[in-house]
Tab-separated table of C-alpha atoms in Angstrom:
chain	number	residue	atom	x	y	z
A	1	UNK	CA	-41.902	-31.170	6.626
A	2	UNK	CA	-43.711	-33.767	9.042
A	3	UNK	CA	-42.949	-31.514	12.424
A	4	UNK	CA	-41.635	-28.181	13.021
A	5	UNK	CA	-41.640	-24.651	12.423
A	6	UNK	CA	-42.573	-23.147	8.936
A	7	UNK	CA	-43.006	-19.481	7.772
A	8	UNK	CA	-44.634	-17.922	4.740
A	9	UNK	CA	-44.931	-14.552	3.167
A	10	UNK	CA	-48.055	-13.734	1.761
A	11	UNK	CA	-47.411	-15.104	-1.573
A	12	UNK	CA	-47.038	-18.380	-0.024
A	13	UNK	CA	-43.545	-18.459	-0.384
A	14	UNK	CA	-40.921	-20.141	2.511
A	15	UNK	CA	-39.603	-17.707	4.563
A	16	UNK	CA	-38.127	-19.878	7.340
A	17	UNK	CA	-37.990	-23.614	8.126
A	18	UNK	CA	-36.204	-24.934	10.887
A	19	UNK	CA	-33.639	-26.744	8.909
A	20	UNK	CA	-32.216	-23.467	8.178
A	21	UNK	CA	-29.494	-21.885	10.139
A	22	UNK	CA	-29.867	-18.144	10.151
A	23	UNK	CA	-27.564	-16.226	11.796
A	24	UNK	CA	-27.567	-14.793	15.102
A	25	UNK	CA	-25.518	-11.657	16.704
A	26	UNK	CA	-23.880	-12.925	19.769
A	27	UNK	CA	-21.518	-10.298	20.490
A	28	UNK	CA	-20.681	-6.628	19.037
A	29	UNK	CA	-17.654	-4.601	20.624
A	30	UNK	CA	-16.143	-1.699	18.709
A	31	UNK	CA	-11.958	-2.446	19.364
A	32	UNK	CA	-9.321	0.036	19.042
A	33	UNK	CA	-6.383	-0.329	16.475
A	34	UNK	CA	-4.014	-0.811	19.151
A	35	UNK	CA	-6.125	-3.403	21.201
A	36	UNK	CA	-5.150	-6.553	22.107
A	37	UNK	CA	-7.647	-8.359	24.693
A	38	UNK	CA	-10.474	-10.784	25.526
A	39	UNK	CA	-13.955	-12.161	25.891
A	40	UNK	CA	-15.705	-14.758	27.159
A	41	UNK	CA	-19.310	-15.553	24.740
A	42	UNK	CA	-21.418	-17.601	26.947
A	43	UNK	CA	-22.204	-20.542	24.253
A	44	UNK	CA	-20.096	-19.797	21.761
A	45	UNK	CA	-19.306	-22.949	20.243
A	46	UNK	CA	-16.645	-22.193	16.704
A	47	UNK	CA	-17.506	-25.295	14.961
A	48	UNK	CA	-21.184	-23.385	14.557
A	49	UNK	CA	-20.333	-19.921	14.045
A	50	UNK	CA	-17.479	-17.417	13.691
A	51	UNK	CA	-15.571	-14.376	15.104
A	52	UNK	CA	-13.709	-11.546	13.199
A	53	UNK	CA	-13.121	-7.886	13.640
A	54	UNK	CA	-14.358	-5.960	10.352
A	55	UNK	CA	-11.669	-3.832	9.920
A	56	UNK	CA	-12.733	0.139	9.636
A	57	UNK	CA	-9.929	0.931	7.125
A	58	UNK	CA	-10.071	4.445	5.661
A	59	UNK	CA	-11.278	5.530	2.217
A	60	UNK	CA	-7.627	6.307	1.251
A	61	UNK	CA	-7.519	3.505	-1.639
A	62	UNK	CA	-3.615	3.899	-2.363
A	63	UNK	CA	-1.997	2.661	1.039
A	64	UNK	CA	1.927	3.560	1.226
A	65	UNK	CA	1.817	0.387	3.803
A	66	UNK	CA	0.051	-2.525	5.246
A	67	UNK	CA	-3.179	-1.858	6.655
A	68	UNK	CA	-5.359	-4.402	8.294
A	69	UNK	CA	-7.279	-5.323	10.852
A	70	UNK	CA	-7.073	-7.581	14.250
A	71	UNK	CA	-6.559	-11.394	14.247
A	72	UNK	CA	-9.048	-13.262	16.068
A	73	UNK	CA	-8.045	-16.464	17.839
A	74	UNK	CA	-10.694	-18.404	19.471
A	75	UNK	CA	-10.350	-21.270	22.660
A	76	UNK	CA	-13.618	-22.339	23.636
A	77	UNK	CA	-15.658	-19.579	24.570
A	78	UNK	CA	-13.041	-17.031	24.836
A	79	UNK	CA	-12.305	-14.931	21.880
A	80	UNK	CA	-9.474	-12.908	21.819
A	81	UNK	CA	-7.944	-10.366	19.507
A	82	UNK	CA	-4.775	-8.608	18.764
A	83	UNK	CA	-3.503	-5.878	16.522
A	84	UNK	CA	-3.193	-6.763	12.777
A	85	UNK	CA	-0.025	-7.462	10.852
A	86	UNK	CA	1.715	-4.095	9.138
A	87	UNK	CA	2.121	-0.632	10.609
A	88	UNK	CA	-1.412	0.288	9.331
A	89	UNK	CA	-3.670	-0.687	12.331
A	90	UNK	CA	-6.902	0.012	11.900
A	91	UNK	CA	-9.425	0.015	14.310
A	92	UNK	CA	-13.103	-2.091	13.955
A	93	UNK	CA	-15.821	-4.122	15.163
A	94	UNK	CA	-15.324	-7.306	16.520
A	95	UNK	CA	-18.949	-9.391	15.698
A	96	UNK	CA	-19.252	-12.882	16.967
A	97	UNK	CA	-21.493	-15.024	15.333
A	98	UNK	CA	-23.887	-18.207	15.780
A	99	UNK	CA	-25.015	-19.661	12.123
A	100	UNK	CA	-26.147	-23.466	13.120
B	1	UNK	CA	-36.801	-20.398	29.744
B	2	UNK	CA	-39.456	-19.340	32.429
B	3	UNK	CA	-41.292	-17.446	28.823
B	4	UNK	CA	-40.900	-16.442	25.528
B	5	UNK	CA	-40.078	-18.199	21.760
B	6	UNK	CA	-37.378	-20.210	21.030
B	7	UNK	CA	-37.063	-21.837	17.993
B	8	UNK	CA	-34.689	-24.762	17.169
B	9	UNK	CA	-33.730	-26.380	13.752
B	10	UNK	CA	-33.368	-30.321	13.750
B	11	UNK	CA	-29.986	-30.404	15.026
B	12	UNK	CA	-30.630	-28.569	18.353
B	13	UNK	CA	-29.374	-25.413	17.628
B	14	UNK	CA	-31.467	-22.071	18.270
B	15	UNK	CA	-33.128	-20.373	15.333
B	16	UNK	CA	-34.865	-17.895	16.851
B	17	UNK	CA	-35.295	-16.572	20.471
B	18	UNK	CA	-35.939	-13.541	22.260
B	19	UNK	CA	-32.241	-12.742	23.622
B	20	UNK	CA	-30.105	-12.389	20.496
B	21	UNK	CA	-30.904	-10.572	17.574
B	22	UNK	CA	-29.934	-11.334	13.854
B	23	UNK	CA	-28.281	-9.935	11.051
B	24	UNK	CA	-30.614	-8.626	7.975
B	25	UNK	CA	-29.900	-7.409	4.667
B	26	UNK	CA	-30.138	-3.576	4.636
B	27	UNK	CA	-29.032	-2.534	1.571
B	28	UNK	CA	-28.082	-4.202	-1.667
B	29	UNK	CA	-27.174	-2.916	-5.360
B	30	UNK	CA	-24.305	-3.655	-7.975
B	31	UNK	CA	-21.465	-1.472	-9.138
B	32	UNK	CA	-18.859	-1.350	-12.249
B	33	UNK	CA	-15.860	-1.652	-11.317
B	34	UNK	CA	-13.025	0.273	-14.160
B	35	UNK	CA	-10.201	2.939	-13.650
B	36	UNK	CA	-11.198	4.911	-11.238
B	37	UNK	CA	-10.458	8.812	-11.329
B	38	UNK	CA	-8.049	10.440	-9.292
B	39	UNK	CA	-6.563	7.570	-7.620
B	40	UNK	CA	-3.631	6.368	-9.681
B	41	UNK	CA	-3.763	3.583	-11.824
B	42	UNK	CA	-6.754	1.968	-9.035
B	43	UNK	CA	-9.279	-0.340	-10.977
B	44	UNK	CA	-12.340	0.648	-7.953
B	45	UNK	CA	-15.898	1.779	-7.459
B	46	UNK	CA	-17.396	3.636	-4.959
B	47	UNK	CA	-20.898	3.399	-3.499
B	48	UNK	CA	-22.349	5.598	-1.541
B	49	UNK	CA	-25.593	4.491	0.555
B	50	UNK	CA	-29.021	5.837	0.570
B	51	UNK	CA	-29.454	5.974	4.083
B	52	UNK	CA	-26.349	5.462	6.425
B	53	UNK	CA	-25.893	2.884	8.946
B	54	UNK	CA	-24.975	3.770	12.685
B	55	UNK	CA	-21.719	1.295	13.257
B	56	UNK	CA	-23.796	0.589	16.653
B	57	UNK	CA	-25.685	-2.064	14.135
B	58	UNK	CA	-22.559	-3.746	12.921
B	59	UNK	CA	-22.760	-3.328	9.502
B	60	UNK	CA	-20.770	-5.755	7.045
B	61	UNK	CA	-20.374	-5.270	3.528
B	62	UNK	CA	-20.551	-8.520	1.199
B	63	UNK	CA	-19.866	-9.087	-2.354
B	64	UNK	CA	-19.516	-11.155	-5.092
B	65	UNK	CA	-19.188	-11.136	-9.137
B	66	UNK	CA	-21.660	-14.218	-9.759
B	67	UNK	CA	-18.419	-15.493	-12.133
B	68	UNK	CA	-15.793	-18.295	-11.244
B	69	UNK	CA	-12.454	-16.705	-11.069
B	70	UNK	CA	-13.396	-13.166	-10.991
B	71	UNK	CA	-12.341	-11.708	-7.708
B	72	UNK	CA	-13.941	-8.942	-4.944
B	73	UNK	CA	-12.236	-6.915	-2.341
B	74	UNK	CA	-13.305	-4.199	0.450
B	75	UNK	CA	-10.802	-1.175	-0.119
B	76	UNK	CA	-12.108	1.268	2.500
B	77	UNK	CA	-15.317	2.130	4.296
B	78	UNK	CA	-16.725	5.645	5.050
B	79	UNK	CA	-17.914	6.553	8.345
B	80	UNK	CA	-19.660	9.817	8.642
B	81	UNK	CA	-19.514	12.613	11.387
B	82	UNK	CA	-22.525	10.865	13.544
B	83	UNK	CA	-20.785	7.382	13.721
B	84	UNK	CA	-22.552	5.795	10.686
B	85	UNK	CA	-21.500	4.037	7.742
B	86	UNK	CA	-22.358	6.114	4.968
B	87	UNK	CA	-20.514	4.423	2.007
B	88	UNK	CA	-17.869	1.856	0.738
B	89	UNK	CA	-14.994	1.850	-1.900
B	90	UNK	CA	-14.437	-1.861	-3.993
B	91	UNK	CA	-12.298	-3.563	-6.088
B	92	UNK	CA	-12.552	-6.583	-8.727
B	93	UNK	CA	-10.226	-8.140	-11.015
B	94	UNK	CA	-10.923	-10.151	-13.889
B	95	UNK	CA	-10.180	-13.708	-14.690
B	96	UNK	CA	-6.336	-13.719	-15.460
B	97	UNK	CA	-3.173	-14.884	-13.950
B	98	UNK	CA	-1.399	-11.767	-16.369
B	99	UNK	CA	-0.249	-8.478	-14.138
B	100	UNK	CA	-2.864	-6.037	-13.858
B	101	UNK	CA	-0.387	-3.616	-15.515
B	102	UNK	CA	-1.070	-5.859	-18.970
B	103	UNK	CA	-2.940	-4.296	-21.243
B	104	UNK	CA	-4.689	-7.911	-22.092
B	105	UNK	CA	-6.050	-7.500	-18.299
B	106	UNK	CA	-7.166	-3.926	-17.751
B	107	UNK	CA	-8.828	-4.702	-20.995
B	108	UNK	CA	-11.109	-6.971	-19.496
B	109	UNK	CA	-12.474	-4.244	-16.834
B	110	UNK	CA	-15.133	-3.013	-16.424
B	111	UNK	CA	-16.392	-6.112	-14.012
B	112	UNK	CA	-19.770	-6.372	-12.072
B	113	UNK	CA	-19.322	-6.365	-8.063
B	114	UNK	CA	-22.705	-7.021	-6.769
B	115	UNK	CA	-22.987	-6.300	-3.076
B	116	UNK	CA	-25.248	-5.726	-0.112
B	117	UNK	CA	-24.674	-4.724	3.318
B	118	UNK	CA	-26.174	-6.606	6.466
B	119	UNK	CA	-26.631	-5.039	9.917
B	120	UNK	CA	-29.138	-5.381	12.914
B	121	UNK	CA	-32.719	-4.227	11.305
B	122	UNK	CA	-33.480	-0.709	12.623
B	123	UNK	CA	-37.061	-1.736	13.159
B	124	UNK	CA	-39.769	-4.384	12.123
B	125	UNK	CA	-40.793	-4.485	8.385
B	126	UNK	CA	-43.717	-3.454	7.264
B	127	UNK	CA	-45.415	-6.889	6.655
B	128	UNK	CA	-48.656	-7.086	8.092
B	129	UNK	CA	-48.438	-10.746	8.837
B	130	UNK	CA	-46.333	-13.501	9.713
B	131	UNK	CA	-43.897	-13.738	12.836
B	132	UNK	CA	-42.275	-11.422	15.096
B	133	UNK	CA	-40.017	-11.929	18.252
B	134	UNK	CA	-39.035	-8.786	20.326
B	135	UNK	CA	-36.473	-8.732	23.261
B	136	UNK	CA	-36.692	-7.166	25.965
B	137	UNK	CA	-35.410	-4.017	24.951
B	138	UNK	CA	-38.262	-3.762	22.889
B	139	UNK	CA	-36.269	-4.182	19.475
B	140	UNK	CA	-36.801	-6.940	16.626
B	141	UNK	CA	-35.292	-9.688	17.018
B	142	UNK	CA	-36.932	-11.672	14.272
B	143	UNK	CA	-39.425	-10.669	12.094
B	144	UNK	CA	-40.763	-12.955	9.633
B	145	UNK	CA	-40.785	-10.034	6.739
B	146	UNK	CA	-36.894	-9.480	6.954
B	147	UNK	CA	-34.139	-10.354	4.467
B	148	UNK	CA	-32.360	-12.911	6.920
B	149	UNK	CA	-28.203	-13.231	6.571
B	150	UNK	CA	-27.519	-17.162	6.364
B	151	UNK	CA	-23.697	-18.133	7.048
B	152	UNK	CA	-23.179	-21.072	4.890
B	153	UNK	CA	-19.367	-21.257	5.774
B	154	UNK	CA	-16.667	-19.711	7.992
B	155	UNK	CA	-12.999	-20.596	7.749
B	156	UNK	CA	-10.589	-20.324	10.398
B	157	UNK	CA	-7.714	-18.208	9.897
B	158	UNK	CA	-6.109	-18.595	6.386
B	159	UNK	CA	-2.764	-16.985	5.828
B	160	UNK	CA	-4.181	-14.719	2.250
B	161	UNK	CA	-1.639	-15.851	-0.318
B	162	UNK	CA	-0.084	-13.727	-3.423
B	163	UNK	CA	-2.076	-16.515	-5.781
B	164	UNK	CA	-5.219	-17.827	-5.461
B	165	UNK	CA	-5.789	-20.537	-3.601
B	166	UNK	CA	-8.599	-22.533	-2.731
B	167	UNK	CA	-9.022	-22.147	1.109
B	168	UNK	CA	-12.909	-22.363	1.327
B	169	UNK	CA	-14.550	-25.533	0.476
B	170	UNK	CA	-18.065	-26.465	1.455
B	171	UNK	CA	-21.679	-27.714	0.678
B	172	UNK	CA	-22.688	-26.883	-3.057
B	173	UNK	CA	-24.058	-23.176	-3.270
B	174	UNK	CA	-24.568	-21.479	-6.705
B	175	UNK	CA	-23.753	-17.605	-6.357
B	176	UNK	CA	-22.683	-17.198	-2.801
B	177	UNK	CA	-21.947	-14.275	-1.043
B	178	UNK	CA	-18.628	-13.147	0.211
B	179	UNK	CA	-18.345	-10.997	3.454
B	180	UNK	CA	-15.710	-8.430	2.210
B	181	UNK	CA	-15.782	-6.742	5.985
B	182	UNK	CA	-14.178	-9.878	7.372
B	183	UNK	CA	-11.417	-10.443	5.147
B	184	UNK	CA	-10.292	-6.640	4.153
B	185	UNK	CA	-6.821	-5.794	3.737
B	186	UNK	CA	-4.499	-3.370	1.879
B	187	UNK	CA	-1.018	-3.758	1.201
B	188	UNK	CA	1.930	-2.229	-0.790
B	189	UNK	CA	3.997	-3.787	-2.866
B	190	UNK	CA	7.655	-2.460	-4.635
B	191	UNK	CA	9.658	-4.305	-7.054
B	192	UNK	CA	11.934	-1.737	-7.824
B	193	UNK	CA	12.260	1.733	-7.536
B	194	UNK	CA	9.594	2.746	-9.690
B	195	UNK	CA	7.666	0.076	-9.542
B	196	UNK	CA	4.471	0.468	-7.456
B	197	UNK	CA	1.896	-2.348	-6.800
B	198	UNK	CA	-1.896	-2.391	-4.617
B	199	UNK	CA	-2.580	-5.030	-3.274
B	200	UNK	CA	-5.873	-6.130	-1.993
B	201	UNK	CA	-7.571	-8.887	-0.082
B	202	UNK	CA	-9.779	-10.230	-2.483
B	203	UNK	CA	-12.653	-13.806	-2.545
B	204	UNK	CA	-13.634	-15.362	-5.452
B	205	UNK	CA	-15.811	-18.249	-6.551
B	206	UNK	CA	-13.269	-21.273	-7.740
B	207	UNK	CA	-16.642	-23.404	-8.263
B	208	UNK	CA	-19.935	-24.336	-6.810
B	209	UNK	CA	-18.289	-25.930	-3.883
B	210	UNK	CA	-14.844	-23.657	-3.477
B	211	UNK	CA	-13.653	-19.918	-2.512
B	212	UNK	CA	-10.870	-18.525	-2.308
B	213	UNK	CA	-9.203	-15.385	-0.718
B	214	UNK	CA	-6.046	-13.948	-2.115
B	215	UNK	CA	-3.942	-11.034	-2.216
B	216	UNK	CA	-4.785	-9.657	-5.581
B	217	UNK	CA	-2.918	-6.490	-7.888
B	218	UNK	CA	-6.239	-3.357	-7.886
B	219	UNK	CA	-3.653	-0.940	-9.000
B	220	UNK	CA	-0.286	-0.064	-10.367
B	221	UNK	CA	2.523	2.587	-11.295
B	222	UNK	CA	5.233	2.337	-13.547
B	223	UNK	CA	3.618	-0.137	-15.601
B	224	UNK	CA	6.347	-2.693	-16.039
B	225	UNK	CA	5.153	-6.066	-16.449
B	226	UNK	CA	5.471	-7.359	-13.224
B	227	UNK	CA	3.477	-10.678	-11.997
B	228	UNK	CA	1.682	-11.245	-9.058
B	229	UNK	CA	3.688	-9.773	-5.625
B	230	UNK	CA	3.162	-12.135	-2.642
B	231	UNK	CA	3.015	-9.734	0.643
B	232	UNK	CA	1.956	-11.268	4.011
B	233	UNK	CA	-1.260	-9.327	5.573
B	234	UNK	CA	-1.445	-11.760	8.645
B	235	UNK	CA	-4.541	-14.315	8.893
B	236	UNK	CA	-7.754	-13.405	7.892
B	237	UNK	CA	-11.007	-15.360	7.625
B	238	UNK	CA	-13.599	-16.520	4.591
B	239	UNK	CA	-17.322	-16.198	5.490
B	240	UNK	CA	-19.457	-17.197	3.139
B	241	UNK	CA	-23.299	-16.939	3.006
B	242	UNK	CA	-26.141	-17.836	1.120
């Protein structure tokens, strides 16, 4: 590594360089099952990270219907969400992501 | 930036700085996954965490099986009376295009799910060197001693089909991991009148450079030896990490 950033644990080890792309929390919103809105996430960019809703489905493991989460949709910096396909909505947490 | 750290990699982008906070792994372990008690004719596991996770830290749970072909799926998450995620339910299914009602199939359980959860750290480690970046709220926002989460690959929306598919295809990576939290989804499935299927969203390892994420059989009633039932769950997304 000729310039840069470089971490090591005590063992010497690499913890971080800056050729690699952690990721970083832009945005956590807990959404309703029933929600359908919007966000704007100043420098969002989707080629370099990603947006979803993690779905809080219940611990009932034999569903008598579709249950899912939201579908995320994103247009620039504006992510937007809407109730999941099925009858089952679920509510959950909508976490925007940077990973370049 | 009038102060602070900010750390970019070669291409530009921010590594590290003092406004957003990153994801680290909080909890890891493996479970079997076989028939599982009380719930039908469910092939699951159920783990249950050592120390719960407030939902305010955006936990996600990942898996994978470390095998080409063998699938993992997020069934259900348990949330406690204070708000925190306190344990998980998963699902796996072997290597076979047979009906999970076969015999040949549920003969090939019990499978390995390995899996970890990632969240927001609740504090620093307890290195006693290297780096760490507060914001100013006071909390970690990187700390050289912490188990970073490292996004390899995000699809956009893929419509989960009935068979697997390839939908995920990136840079080589050996054993990735597969955020389960992202892609969850149940569904129910009836041939006939007393046939009952599960269905599950479900990622598995095609090769070194391709995922996919399916709509897999976890469990069964009437045991008739039905194939594969193709129900639409909607889009969801692959994320797949390092």
């Amino acid at each position: 590594m000729a310039h840069g950033l470089a971490i090591y644990d005590a063992s010497g080890a690499p913890r971080l360089e800056v050729t690699d792309r952690i990721t970083r929390l832009l945005l956590r919103r807990y959404v309703p099952a029933d929600e359908s809105s919007s966000v704007v996430v100043p420098g969002f960019d989707a080629a370099k990270g990603v947006a979803f809703v993690a779905a809080r489905l219940p611990g009932t493991l034999l569903p008598s219907s579709t249950r899912i989460g939201h579908e995320v949709s994103v247009s620039g910096e504006t992510v937007s969400w809407s109730p999941g396909f099925g009858s089952g909505r679920a509510d959950g947490d909508l976490l925007v992501f940077a990973y370049a | 930036m009038s102060h602070g750290l900010r750390v970019t990699n070669a291409s530009g982008d921010v590594v590290i700085d003092e406004t957003y906070r990153n994801h680290v792994v909080v909890a890891g372990g493996s479970v079997s996954v076989g028939a599982y008690p009380g719930w039908g004719d469910a092939y699951a596991a159920s783990v249950t965490l050592a120390a719960p996770i407030p939902m305010a830290r955006g936990p996600l749970v990942w898996g994978r099986t470390g095998t080409d072909r063998v699938s993992c799926g997020l069934l259900g998450v348990v949330i406690d009376g204070s708000g925190a995620l306190s344990g998980f339910h998963v699902t796996g299914r072997p290597d076979s295009d047979l009906p999970i009602a076969n015999p040949a199939v549920q003969a090939m359980y019990p499978i390995t799910v390995q899996w970890r959860v990632t969240a927001l750290p609740s504090g620093p480690s307890a290195e006693s060197w290297g780096l760490r970046v507060f914001d100013a709220a006071g909390d970690v926002a990187f700390d050289s001693g912490l188990d970073y989460l490292r996004i390899h690959h995000a699809t956009a929306g893929v419509s989960v089909p009935g068979t697997p598919a390839v939908n995920a295809t990136y840079a080589a990576l050996a054993d990735p991991w597969f955020c389960l939290s992202a892609c969850a989804a149940l569904s129910t499935g009836t041939l006939s009148g007393d046939d009952t299927l599960w269905l599950a969203a479900m990622a598995r390892r095609e090769s070194s450079t391709q995922a996919a994420l399916w709509l897999g059989e976890y469990g069964y009633q009437a045991g008739d030896t039905f194939y594969a039932y193709g129900n639409s769950v909607g889009m969801r997304r692959l994320v797949v990490a390092r």
